[in-house]
PDB file of C-alpha atoms in Angstrom:
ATOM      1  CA  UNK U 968      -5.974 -20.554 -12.707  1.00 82.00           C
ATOM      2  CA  UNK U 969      -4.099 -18.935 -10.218  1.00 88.00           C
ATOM      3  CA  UNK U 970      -1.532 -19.273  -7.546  1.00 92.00           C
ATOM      4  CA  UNK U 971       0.844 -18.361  -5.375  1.00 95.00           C
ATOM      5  CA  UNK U 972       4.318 -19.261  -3.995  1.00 96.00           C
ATOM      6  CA  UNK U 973       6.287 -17.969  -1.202  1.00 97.00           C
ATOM      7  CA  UNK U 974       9.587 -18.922  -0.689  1.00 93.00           C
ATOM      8  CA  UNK U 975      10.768 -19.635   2.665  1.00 92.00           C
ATOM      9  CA  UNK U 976       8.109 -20.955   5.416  1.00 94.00           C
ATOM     10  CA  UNK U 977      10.413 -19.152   8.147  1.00 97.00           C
ATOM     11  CA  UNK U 978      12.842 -15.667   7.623  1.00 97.00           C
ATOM     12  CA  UNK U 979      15.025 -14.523  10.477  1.00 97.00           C
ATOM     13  CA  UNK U 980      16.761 -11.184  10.489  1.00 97.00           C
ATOM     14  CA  UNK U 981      18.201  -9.108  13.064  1.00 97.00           C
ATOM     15  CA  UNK U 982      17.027  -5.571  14.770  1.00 97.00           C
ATOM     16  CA  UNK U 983      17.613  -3.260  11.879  1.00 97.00           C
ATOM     17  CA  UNK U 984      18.392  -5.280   8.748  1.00 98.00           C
ATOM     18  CA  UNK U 985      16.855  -5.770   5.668  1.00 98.00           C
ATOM     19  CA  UNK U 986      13.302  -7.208   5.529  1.00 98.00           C
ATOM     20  CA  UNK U 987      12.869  -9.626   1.699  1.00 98.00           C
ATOM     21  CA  UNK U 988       9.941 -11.492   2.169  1.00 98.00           C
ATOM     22  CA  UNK U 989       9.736 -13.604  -1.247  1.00 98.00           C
ATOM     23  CA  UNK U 990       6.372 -14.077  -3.492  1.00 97.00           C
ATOM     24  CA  UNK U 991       6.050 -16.033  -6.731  1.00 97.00           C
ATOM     25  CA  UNK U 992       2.412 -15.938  -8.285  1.00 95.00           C
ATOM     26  CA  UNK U 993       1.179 -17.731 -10.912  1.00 92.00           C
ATOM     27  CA  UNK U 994      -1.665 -15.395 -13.110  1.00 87.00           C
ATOM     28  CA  UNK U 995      -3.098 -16.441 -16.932  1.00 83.00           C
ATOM     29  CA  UNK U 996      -4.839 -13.310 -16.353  1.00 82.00           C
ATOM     30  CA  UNK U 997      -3.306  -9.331 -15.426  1.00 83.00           C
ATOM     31  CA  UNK U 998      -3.327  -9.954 -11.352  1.00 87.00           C
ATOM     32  CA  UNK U 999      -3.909  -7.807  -8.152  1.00 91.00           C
ATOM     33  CA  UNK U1000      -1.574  -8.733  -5.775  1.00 94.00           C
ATOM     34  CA  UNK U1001      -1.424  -8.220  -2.087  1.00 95.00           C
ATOM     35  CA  UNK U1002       0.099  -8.326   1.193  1.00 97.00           C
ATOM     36  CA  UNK U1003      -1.379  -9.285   4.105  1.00 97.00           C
ATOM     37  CA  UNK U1004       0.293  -9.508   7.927  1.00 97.00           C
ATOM     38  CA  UNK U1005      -1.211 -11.465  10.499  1.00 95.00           C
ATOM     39  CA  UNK U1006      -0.226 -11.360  14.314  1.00 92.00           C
ATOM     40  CA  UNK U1007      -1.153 -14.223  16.997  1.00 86.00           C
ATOM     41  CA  UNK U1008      -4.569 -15.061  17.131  1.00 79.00           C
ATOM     42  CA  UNK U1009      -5.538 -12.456  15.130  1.00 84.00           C
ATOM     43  CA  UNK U1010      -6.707 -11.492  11.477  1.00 87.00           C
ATOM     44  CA  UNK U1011      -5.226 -10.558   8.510  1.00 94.00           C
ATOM     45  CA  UNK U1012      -4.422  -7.031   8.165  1.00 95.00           C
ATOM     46  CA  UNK U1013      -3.822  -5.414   4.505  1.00 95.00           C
ATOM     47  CA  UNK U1014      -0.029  -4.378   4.352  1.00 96.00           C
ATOM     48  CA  UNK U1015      -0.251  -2.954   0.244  1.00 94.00           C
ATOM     49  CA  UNK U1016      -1.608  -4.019  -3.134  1.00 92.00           C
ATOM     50  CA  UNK U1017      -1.137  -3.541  -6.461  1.00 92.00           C
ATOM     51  CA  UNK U1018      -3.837  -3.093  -9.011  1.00 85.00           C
ATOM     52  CA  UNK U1019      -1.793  -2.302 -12.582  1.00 77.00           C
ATOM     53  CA  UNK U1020      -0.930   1.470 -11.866  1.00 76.00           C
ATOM     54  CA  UNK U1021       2.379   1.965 -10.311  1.00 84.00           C
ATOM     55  CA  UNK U1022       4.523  -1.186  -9.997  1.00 89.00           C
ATOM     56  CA  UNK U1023       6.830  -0.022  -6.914  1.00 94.00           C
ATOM     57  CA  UNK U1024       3.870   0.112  -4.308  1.00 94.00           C
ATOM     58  CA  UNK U1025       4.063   1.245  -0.599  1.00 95.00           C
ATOM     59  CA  UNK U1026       2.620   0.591   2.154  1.00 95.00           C
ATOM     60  CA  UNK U1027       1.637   0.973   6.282  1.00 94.00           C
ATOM     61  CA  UNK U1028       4.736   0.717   8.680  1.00 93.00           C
ATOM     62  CA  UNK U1029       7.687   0.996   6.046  1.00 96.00           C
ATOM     63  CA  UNK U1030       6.869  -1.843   3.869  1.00 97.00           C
ATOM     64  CA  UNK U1031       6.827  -1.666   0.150  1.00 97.00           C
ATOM     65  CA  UNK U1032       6.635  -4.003  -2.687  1.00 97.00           C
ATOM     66  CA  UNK U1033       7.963  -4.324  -6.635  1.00 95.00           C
ATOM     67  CA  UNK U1034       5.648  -5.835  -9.148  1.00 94.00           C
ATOM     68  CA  UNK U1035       7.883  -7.696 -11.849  1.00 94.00           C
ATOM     69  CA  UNK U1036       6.114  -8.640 -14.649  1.00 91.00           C
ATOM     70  CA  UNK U1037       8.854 -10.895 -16.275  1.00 92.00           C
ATOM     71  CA  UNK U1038       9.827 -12.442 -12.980  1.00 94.00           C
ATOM     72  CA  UNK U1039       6.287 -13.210 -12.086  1.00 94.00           C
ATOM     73  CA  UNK U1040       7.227 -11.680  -8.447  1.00 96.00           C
ATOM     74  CA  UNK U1041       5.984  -9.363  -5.838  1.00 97.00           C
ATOM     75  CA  UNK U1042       8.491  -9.378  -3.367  1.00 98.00           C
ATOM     76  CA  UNK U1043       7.983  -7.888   0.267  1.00 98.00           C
ATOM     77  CA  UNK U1044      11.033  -5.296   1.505  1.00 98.00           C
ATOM     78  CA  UNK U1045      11.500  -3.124   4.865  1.00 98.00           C
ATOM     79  CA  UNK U1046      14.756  -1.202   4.874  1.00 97.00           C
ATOM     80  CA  UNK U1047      15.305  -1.926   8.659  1.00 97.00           C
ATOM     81  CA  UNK U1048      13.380  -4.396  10.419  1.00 97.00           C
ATOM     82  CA  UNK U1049      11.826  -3.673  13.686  1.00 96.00           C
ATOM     83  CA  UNK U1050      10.473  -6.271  16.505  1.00 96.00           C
ATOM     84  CA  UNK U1051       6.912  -5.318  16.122  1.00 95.00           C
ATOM     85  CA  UNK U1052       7.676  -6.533  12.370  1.00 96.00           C
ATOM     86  CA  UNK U1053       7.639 -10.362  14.230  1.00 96.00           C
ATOM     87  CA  UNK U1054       4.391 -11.638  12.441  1.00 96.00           C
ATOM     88  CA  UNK U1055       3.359 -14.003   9.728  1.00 97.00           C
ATOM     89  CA  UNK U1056       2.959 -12.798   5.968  1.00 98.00           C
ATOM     90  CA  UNK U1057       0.783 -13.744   3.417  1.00 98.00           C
ATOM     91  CA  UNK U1058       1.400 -12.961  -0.088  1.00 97.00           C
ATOM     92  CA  UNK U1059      -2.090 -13.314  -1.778  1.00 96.00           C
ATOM     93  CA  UNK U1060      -3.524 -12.786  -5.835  1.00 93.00           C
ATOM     94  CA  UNK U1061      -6.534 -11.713  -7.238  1.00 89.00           C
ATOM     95  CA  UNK U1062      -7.958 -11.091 -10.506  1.00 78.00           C
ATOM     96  CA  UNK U1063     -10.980  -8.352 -12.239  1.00 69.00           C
ATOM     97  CA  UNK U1064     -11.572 -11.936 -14.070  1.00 70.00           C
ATOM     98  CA  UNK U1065     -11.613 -13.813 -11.111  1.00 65.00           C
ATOM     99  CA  UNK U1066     -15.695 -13.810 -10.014  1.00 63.00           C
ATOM    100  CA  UNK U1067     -16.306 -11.726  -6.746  1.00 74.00           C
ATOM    101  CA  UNK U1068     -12.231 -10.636  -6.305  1.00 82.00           C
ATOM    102  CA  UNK U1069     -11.474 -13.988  -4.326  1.00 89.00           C
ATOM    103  CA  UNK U1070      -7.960 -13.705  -2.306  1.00 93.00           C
ATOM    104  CA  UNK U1071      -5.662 -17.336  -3.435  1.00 94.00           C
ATOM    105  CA  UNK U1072      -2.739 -17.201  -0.539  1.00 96.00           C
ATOM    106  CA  UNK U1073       0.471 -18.295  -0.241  1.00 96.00           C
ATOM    107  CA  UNK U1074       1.275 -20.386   2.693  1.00 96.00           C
ATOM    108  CA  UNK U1075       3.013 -17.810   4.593  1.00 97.00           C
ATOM    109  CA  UNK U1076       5.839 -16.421   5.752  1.00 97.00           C
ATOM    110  CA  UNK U1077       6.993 -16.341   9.953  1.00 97.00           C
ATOM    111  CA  UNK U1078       9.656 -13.354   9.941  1.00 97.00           C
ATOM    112  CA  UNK U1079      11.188 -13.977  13.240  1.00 97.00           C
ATOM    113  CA  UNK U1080      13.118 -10.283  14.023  1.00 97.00           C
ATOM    114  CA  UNK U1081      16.325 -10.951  16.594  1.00 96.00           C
ATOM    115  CA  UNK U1082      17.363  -8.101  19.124  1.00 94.00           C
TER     116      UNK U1082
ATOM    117  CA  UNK K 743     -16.009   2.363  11.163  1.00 55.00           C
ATOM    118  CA  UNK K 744     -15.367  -0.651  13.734  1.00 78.00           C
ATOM    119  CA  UNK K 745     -14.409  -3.063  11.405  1.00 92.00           C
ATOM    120  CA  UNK K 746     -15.347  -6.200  10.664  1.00 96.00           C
ATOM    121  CA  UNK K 747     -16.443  -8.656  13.627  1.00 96.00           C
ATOM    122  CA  UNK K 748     -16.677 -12.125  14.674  1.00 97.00           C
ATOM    123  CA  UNK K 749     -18.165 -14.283  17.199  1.00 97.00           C
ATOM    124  CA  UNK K 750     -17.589 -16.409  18.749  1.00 97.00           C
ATOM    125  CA  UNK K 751     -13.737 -15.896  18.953  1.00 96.00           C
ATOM    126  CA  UNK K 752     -13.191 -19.459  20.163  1.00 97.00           C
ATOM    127  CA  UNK K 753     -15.466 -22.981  20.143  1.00 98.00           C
ATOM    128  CA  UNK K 754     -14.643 -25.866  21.356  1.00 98.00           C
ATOM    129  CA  UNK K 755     -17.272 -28.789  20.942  1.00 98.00           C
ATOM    130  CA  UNK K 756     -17.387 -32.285  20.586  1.00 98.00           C
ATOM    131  CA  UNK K 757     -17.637 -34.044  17.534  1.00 97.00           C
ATOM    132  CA  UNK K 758     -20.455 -34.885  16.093  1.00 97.00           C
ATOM    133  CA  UNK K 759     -22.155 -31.435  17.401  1.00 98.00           C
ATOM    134  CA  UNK K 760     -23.287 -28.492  15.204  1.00 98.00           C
ATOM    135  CA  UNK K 761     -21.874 -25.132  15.539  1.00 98.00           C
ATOM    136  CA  UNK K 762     -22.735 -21.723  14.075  1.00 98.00           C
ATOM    137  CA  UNK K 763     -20.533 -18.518  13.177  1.00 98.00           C
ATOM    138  CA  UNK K 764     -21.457 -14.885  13.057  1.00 98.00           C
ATOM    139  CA  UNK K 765     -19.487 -12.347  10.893  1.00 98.00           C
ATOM    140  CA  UNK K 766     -20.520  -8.824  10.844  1.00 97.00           C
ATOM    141  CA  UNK K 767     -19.031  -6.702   7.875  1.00 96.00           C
ATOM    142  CA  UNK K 768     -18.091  -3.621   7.656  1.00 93.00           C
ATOM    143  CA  UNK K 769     -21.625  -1.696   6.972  1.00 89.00           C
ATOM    144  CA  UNK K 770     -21.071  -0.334   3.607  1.00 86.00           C
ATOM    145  CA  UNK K 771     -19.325  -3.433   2.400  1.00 90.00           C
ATOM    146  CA  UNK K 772     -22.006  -5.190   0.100  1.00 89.00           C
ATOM    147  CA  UNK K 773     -19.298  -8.343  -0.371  1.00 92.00           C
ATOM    148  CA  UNK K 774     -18.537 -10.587   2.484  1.00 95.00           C
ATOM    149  CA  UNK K 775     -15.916 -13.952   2.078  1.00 96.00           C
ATOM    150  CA  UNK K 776     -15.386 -17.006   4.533  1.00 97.00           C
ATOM    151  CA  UNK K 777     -12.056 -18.531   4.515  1.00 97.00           C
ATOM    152  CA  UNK K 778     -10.685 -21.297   7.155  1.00 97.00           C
ATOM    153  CA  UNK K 779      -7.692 -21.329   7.647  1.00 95.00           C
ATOM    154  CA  UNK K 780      -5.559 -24.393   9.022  1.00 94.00           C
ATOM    155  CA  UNK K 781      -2.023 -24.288  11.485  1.00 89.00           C
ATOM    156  CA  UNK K 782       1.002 -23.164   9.072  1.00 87.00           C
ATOM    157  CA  UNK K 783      -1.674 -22.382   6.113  1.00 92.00           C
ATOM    158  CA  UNK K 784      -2.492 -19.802   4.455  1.00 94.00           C
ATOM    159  CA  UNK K 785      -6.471 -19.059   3.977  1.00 95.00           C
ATOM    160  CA  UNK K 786      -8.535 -21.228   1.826  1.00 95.00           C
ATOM    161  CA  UNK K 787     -11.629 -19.496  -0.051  1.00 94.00           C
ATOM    162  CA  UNK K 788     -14.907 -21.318   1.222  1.00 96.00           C
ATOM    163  CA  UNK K 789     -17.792 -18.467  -0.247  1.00 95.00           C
ATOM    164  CA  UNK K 790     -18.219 -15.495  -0.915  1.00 93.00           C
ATOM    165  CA  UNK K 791     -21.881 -13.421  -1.018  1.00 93.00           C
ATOM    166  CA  UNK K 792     -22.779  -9.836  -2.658  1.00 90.00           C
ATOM    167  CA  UNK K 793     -25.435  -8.342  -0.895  1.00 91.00           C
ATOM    168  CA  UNK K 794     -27.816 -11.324   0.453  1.00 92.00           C
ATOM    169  CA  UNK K 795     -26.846 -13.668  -2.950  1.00 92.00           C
ATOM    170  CA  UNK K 796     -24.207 -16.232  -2.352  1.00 92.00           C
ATOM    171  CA  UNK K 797     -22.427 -16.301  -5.573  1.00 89.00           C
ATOM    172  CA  UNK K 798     -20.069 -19.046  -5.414  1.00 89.00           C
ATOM    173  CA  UNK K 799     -18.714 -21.915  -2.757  1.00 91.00           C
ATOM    174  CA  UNK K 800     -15.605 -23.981  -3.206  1.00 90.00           C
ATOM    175  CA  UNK K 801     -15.374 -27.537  -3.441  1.00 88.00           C
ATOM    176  CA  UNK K 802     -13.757 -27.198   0.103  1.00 83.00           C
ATOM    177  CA  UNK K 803     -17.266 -26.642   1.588  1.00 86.00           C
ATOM    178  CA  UNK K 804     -19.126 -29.706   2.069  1.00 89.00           C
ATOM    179  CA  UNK K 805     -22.442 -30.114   2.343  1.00 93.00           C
ATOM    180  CA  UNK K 806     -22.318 -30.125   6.106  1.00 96.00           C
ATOM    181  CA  UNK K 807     -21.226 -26.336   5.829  1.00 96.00           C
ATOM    182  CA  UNK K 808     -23.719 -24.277   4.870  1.00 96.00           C
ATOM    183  CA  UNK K 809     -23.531 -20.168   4.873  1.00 96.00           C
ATOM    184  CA  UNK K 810     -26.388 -17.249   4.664  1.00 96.00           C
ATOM    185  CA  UNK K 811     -26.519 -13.665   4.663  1.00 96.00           C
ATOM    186  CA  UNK K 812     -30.116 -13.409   4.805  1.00 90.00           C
ATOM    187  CA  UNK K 813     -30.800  -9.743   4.604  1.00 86.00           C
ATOM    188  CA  UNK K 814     -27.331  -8.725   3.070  1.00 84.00           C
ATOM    189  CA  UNK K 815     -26.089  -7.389   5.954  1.00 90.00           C
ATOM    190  CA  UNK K 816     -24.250 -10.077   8.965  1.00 96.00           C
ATOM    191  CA  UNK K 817     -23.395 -13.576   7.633  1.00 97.00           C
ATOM    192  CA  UNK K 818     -23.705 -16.949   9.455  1.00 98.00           C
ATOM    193  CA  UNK K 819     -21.725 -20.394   8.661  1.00 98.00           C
ATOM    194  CA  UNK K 820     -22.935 -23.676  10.472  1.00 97.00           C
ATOM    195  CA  UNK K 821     -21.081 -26.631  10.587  1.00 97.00           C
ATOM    196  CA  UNK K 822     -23.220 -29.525  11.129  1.00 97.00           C
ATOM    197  CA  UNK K 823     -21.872 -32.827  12.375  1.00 97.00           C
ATOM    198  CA  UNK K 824     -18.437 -31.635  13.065  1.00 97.00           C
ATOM    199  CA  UNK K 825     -15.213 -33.690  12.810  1.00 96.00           C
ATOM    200  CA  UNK K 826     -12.266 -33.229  13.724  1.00 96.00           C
ATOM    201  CA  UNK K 827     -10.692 -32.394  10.172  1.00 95.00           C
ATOM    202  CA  UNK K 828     -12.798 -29.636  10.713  1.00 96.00           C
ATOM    203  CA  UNK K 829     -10.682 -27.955  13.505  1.00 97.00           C
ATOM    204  CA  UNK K 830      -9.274 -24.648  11.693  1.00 96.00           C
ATOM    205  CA  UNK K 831      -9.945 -20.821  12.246  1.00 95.00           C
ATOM    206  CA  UNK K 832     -12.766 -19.343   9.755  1.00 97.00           C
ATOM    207  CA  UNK K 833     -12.177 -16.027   8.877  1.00 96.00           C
ATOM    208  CA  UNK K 834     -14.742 -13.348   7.281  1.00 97.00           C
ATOM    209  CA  UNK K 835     -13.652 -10.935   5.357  1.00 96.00           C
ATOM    210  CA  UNK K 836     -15.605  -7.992   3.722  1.00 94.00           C
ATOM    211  CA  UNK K 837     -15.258  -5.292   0.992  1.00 91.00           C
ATOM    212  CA  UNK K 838     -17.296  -2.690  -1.338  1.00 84.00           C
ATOM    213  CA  UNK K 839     -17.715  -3.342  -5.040  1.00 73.00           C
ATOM    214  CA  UNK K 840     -17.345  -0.781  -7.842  1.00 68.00           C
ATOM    215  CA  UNK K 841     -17.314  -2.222 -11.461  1.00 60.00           C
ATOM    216  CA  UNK K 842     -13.979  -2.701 -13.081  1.00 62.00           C
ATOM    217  CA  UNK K 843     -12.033  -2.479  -9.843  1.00 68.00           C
ATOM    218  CA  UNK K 844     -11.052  -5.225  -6.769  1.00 71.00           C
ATOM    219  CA  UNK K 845     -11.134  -3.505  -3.473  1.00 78.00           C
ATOM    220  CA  UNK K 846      -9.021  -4.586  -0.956  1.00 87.00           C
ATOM    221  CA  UNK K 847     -10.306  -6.748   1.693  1.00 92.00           C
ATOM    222  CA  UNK K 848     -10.887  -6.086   5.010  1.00 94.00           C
ATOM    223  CA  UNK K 849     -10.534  -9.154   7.563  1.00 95.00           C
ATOM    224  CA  UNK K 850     -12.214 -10.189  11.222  1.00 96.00           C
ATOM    225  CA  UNK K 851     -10.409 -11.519  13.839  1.00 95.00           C
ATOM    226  CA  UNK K 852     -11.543 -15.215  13.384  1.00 95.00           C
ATOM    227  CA  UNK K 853     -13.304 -17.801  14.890  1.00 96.00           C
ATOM    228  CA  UNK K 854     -10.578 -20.725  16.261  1.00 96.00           C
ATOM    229  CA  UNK K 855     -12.885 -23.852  16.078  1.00 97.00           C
ATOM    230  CA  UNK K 856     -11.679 -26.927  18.098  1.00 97.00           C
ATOM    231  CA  UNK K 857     -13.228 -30.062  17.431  1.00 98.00           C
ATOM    232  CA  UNK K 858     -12.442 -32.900  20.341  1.00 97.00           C
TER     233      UNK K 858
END
């Protein structure tokens, strides 16, 4: 089975700061992990993934993520946040085992992004 | 490319009624997945097809839901005898296949469904 835990329902940071956006998953099998943003009323739009090559992955609009095996983590950073950064994340996980590549999110993330 | 549409964007209806969903892939992608999604959730997997074969459905879709993709290509979900537990947004999603690899997935803007 798999699964997936983000920590912190709600992140605030101001105009420039540091973006960590926190994701736990949960994998008896090698995972693919992703990042997904999504803004009002809208869908989800693929940030990055990783798919077991290169375990610092980047991504669109300055975001990158670190695949830690023996944290079980794929946490989210931006350098310096911006205020079309205001969204919610989803942290999601996949496997090749898992039949037809099925996404199993987290329950999100609302970065909030003060002037 | 125009990505992967949906319509209607918003429904409200009574409960009780039936309602129907259209998702339109991307036209290459041969996979296409409906998730709802509920305020403050993330999305829940409901089915997924490849090509006009739907593959597998989670316990999450009743049998009041049921989905087709009849000649592989758009995708419809009906809801019949809606209640109001059933108020969420359903999203589609759609992506290629290649063996030994997951391709990312590429996601419609939703349908918000409002049950009164």
């Amino acid at each position: 089975a798999q699964s997936v835990t983000q920590l912190g329902s709600h992140v605030s940071v101001s105009e420039g700061a540091l973006v960590l956006l926190r994701c736990n998953y949960s994998s008896s099998v090698p995972p693919y992990l992703f990042w997904y943003v999504q803004y009002p009323n809208q869908g989800l739009q693929l940030l990055l993934k990783y798919t077991s090559a290169a375990t610092l992955v980047k991504g669109i609009n300055g975001f990158e993520a670190e695949f830690k095996k023996s944290e079980t983590s794929f946490h989210l950073t931006k350098p310096s946040a911006h205020m079309s950064d205001a969204a919610e994340y989803f942290c999601a996980v996949s496997s090749f085992y898992n039949q037809g590549g099925k996404l199993i999110f987290g329950q999100g993330t609302e970065l909030s992004v003060k002037p | 490319d125009t990505g992967v549409s949906q319509d209607p964007r918003h429904k409200i209806t009574k409960r009780g009624q039936n309602v129907t969903f259209r998702c339109d892939p991307i036209s290459e992608h041969n996979r296409l997945y409906w998730y709802r999604q509920t305020l403050g959730q993330g999305p829940e997997f409901l089915t997924y097809f490849q090509n006009e074969a739907q593959l597998e459905k989670s316990r999450l879709l009743s049998d009041r839901f049921s989905a087709e993709r009849p000649k592989g290509s758009f995708s419809t979900l009906e809801i019949q005898r809606t209640e109001q537990g059933d108020s969420a947004m359903y999203l589609c999603a759609s992506s290629s296949r290649s063996a030994g690899v997951i391709h990312e997935q590429y996601f419609g803007p939703g349908t918000r469904l409002t049950v009164t």
